[in-house]
Coordinates of C-alpha atoms and ligand atoms in Angstrom, one line a residue:
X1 CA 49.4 -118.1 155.1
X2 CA 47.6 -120.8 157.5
X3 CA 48.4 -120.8 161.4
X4 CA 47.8 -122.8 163.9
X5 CA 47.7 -122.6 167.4
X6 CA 47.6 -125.5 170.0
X7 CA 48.7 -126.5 173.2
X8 CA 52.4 -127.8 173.7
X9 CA 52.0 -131.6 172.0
X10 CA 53.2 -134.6 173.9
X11 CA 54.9 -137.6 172.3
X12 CA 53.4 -141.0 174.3
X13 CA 55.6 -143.1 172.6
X14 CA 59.5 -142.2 172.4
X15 CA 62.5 -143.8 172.0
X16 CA 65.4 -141.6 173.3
X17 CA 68.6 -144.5 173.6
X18 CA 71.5 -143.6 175.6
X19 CA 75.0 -141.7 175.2
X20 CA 75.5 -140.0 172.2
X21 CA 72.4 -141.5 170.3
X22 CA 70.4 -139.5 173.3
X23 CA 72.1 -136.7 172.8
X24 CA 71.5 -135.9 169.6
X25 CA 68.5 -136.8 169.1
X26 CA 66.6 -135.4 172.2
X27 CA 66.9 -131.9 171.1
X28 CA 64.3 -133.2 167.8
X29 CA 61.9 -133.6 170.4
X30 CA 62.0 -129.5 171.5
X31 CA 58.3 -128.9 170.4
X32 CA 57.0 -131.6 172.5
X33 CA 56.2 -131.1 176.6
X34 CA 55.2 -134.8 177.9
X35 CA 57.3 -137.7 176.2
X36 CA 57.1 -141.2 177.1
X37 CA 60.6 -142.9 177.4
X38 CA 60.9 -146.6 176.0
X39 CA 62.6 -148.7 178.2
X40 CA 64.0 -151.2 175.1
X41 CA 67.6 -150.0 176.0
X42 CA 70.4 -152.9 176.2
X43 CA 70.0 -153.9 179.2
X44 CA 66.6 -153.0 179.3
X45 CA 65.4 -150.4 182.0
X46 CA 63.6 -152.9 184.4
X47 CA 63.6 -151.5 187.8
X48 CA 62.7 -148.3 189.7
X49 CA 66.4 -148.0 190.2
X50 CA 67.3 -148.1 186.7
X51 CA 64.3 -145.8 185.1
X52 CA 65.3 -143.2 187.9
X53 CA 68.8 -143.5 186.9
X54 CA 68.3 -143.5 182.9
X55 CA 65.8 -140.5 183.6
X56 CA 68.8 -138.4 184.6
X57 CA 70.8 -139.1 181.8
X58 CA 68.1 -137.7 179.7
X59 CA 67.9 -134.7 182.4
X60 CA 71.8 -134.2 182.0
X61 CA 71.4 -134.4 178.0
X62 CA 68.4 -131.9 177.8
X63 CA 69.6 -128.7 176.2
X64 CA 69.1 -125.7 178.3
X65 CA 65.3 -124.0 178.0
X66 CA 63.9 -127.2 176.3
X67 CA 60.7 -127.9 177.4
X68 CA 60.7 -131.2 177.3
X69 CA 59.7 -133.7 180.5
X70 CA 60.9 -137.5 180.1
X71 CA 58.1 -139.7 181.6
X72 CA 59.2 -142.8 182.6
X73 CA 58.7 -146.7 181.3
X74 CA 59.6 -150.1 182.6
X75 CA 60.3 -153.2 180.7
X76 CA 58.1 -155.9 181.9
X77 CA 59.9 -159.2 182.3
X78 CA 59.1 -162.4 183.8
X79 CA 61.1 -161.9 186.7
X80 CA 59.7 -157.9 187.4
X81 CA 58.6 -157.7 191.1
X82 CA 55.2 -156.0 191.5
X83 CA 56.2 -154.0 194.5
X84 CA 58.6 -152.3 192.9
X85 CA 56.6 -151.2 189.8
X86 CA 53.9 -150.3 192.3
X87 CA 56.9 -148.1 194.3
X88 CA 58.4 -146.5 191.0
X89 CA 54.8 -145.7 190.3
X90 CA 53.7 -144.2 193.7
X91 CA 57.3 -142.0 193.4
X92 CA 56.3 -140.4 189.7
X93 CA 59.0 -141.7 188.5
X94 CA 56.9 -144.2 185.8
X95 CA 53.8 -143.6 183.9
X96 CA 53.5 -146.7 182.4
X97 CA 55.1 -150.6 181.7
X98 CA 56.1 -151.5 178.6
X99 CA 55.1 -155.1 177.6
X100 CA 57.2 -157.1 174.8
X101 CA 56.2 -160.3 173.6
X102 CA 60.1 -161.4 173.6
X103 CA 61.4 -161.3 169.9
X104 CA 58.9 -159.4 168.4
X105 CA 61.0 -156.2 168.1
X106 CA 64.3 -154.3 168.3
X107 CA 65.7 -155.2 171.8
X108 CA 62.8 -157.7 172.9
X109 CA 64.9 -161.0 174.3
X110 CA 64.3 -160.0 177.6
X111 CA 60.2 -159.5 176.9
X112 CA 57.7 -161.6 178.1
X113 CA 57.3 -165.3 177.0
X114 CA 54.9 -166.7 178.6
X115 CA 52.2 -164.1 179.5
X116 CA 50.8 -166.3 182.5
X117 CA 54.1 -165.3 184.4
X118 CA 53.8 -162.0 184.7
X119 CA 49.6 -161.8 186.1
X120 CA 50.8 -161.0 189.6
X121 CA 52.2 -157.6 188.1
X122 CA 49.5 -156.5 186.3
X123 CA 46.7 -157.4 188.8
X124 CA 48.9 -155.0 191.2
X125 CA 49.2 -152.6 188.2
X126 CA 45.2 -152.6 188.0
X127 CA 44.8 -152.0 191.4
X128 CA 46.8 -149.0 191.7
X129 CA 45.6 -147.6 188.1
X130 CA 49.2 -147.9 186.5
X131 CA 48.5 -148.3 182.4
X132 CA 50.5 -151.2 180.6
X133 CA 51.5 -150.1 177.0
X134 CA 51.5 -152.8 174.8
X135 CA 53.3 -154.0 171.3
X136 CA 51.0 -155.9 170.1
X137 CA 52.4 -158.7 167.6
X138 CA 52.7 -162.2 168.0
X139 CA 56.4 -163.6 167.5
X140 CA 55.1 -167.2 166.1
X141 CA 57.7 -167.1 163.1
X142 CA 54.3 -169.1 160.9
X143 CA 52.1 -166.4 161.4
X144 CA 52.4 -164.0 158.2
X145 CA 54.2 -160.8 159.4
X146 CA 50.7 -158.8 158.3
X147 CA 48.7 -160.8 160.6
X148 CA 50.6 -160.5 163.9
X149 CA 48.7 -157.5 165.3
X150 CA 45.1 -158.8 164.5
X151 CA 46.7 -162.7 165.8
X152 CA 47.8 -160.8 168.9
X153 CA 44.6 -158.8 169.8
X154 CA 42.8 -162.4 169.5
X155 CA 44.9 -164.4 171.1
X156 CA 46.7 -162.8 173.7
X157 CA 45.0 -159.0 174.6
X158 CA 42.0 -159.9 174.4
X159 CA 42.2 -163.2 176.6
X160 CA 44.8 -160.7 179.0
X161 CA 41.9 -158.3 179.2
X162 CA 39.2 -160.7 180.2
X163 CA 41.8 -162.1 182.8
X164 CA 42.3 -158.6 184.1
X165 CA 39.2 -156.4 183.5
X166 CA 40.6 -153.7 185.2
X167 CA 44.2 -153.0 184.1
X168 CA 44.6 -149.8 181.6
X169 CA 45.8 -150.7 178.3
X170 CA 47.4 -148.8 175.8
X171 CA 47.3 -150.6 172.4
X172 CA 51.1 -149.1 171.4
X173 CA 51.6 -148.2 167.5
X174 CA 48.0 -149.5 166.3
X175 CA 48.4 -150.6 162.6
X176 CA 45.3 -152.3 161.6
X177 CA 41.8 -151.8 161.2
X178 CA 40.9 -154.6 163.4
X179 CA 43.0 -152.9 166.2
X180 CA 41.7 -149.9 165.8
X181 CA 37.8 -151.5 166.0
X182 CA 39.0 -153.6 168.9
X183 CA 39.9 -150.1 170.7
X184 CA 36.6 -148.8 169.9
X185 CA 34.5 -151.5 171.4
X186 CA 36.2 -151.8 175.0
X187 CA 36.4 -148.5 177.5
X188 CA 40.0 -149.3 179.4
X189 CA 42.0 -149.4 176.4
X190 CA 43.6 -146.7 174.6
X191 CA 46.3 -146.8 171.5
X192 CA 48.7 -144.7 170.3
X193 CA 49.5 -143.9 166.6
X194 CA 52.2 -143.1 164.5
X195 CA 53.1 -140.5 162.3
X196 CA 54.6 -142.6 159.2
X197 CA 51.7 -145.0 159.8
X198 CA 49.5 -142.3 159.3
X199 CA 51.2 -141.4 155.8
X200 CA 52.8 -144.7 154.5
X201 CA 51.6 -148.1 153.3
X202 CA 53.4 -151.1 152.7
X203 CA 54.4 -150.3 149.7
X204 CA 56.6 -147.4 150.1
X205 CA 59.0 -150.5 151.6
X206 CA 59.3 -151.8 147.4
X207 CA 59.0 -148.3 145.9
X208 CA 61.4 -148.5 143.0
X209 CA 63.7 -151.2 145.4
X210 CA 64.1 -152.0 148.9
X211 CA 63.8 -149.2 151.3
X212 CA 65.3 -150.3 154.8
X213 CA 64.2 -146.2 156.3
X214 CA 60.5 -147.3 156.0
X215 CA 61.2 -151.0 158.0
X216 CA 59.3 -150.6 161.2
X217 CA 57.6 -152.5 163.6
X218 CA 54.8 -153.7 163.6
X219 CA 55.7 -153.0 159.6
X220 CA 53.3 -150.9 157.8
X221 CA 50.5 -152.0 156.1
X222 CA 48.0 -151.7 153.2
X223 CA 45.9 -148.6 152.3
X224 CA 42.9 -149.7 153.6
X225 CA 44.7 -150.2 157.2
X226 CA 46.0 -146.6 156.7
X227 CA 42.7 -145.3 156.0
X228 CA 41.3 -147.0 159.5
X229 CA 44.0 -145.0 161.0
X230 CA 43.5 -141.9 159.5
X231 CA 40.0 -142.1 160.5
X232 CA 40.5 -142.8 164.0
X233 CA 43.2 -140.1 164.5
X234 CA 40.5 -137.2 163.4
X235 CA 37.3 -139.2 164.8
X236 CA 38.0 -136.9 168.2
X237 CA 37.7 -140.3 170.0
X238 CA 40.1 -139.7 173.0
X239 CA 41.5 -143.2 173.3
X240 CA 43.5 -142.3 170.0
X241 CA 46.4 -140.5 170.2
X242 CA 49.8 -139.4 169.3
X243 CA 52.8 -141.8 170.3
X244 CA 55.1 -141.4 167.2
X245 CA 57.2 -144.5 168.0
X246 CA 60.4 -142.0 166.8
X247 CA 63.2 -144.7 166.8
X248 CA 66.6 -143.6 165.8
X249 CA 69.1 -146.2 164.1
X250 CA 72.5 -145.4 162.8
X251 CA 72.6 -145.5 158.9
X252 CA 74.8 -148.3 159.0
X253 CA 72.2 -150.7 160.9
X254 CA 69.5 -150.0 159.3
X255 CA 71.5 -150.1 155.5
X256 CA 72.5 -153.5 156.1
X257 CA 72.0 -157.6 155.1
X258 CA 69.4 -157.7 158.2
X259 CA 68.3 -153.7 159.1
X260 CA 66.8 -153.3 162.0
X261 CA 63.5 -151.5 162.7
X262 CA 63.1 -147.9 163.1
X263 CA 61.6 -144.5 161.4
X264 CA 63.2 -141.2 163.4
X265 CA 60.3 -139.3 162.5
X266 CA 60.8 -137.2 165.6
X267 CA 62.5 -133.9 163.4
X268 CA 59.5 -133.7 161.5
X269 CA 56.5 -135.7 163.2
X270 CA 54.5 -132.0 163.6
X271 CA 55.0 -130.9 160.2
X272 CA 53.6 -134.3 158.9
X273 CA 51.2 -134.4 161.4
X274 CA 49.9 -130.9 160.0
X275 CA 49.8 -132.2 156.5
X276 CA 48.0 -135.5 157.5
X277 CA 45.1 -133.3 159.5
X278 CA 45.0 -130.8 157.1
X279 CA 44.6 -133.6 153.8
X280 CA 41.5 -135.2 156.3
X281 CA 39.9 -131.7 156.6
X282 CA 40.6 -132.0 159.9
X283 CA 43.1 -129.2 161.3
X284 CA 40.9 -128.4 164.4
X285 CA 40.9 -132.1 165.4
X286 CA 45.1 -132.0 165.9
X287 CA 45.3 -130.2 169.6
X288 CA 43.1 -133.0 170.9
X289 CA 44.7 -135.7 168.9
X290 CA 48.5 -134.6 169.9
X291 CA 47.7 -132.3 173.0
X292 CA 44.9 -133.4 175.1
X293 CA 44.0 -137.2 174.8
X294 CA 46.9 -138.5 175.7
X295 CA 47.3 -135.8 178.7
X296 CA 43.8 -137.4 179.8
X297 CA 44.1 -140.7 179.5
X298 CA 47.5 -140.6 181.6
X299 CA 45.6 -138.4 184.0
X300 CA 47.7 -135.4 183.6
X301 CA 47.1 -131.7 182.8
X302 CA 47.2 -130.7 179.3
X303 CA 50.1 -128.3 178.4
X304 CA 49.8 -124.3 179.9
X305 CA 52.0 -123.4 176.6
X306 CA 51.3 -123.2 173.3
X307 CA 53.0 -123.5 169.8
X308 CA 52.3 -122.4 166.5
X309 CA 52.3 -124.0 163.5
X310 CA 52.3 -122.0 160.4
X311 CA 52.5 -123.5 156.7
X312 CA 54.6 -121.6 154.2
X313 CA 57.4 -122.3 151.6
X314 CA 58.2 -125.6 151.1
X315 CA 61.0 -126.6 153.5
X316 CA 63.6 -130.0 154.0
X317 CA 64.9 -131.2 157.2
X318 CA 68.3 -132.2 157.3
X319 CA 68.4 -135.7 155.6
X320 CA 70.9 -137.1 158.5
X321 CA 71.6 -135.9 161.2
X322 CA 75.2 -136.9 163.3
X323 CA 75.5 -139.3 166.1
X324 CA 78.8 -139.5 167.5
X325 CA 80.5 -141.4 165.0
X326 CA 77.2 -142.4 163.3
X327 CA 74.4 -141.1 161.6
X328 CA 70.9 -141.3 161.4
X329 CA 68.5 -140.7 158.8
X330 CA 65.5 -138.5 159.3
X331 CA 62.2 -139.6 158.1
X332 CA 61.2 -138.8 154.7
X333 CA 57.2 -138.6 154.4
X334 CA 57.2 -138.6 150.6
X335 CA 55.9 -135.0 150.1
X336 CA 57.1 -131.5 150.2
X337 CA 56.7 -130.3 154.5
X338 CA 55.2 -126.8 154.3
X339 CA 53.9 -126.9 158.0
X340 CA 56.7 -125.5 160.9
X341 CA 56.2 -125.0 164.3
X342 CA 57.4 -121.1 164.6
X343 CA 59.3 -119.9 167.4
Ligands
NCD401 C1 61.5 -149.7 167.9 C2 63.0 -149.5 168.3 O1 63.8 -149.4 167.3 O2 63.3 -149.5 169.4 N1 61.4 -150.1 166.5 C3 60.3 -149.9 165.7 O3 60.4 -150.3 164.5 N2 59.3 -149.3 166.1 C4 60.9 -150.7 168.8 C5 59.4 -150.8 168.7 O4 58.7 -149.9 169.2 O5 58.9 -151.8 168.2
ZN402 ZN1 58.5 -148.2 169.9

């Protein structure tokens, strides 16, 4: 029997929806302390007023004695006014804005189009220190759908970085080795990874036939992409760490003529996460990875508590779980889980 021990993990990437999609899937996210709440709702949470108002909705769906703490996004648009990111931000309501190239993922029409636009904000954002988390892929429809992080990282971060030297950025859902070496060369920029990037490649989406529960965005990749990613999650390189981009769908959407994009990998995202480190050798390179980065980078305390994760008899999460009249599929990793957090 193998235990584990580490500080309470935080989830820096998180989508939590609204209604009954929030409710049940927020409880999956018990073992985690810090998340960071996308703002991709419909409408999109733009303003101060509406992140303060969505945050209490998650408040008023968080089951009793779950440790849990929503932390706070807003959608950047063209039209966002920089003094009221900069009040949101000065109130702790928001940790971060969320910037999306408009089209390039679920809920995106309202993103950014025209990047020039929206310079005012993050200049203010750079001043006061306030991080803009990034998905980085291009939306040109000619560009091959494998090439849109690397395209974006040349032709629009790294240009945005040059323009604004000083603004904190936060490379969301890194998929590529090229993002991952862009990263490592420049000191302001962070990026979070995923759990099912971690484990999959590209072709888990043709194993045996189409699999619409492995379409995410950006999609996943080639083994050698996987392997930059592995190595960057154990490096012990603090600008890595854990976001798992958990994205709920209903069954229905994501079964469909056009699915949409989305792993709910929140259920399980420890367990694999323990399987992944443990596979690299690398168990005592998970508390920094999914505990303490992250906490650092966003300037916050690392968790007081601690879990324990303890690997044993094979185990299966529910495959579904129910969503008010629909249901959503939990993320299968493609191996047996034997890791568990333990009460
Ligand atoms: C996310 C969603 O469903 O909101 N989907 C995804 O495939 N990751 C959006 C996103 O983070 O791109
Ligand atoms: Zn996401």
């Amino acid at each position: 029997m193998k235990r584990l021990q580490l500080r309470r993990p935080d989830d820096w990437h998180l989508h939590l929806r609204d209604g009954a999609m929030l409710r049940a899937v927020l409880p999956e996210s018990r073992d985690f302390g810090r998340v960071l709440v996308m703002p991709n709702l419909v409408p999109p949470v733009v303003t101060g007023d509406q992140a303060a108002a969505y945050r209490e909705r998650i408040l008023a769906a968080l089951p009793e004695g779950q440790p849990t703490r929503p932390v706070m996004t807003l959608y950047l648009t063209e039209t966002t006014d920089a003094r009221d990111v900069a009040r949101a931000a000065a109130d702790g309501l928001i940790a971060a804005v969320k910037l999306y190239p408009a089209g390039a993922t679920t809920n995106s029409q309202s993103g950014v189009r025209n990047i020039e636009r929206v310079i005012p904000v993050l200049e203010r954002m750079s001043e006061i220190g306030l991080p803009l988390c990034v998905h980085g892929e291009v939306t040109d429809p000619a560009v091959d759908i494998f090439d849109r992080e690397a395209e974006f990282i040349e032709t629009v971060l790294d240009p945005l970085r040059r323009r604004v030297p000083g603004l904190r950025v936060v490379l969301e859902h890194v998929t590529t080795a090229e993002g991952v070496a862009y990263v490592q060369a420049w000191e302001n920029i962070a990026a979070t990874l995923t759990v099912h990037h971690l484990i999959l490649t590209r072709n888990a989406l043709f194993a045996g036939g189409l699999r619409p529960h492995y379409y995410c965005l950006p999609v996943l990749k080639r083994a050698r992409h996987r392997e930059a990613l592995r190595r960057a999650a154990v490096s012990g390189d603090r600008r890595f760490f854990l976001g798992t981009d958990s994205a709920p769908h209903p069954v229905r959407a994501k079964e469909a003529a056009c699915g949409c994009a989305g792993c709910f990998t929140a259920p399980v995202a420890l367990a694999c996460l323990a399987h992944v480190f443990e596979e690299e050798r690398a168990l005592d390179r998970l508390e920094g990875f999914a505990a303490l980065h992250g906490a650092a980078f966003y300037g916050v305390e690392p968790s007081e508590e601690r879990i324990t994760l303890e690997k044993g008899e094979p185990w299966q999460p529910p495959a579904q779980l129910a969503a008010g009249d629909d249901r959503v599929a939990v993320f299968d990793p493609g191996f047996a889980l034997q890791w568990r957090v333990i009460p």
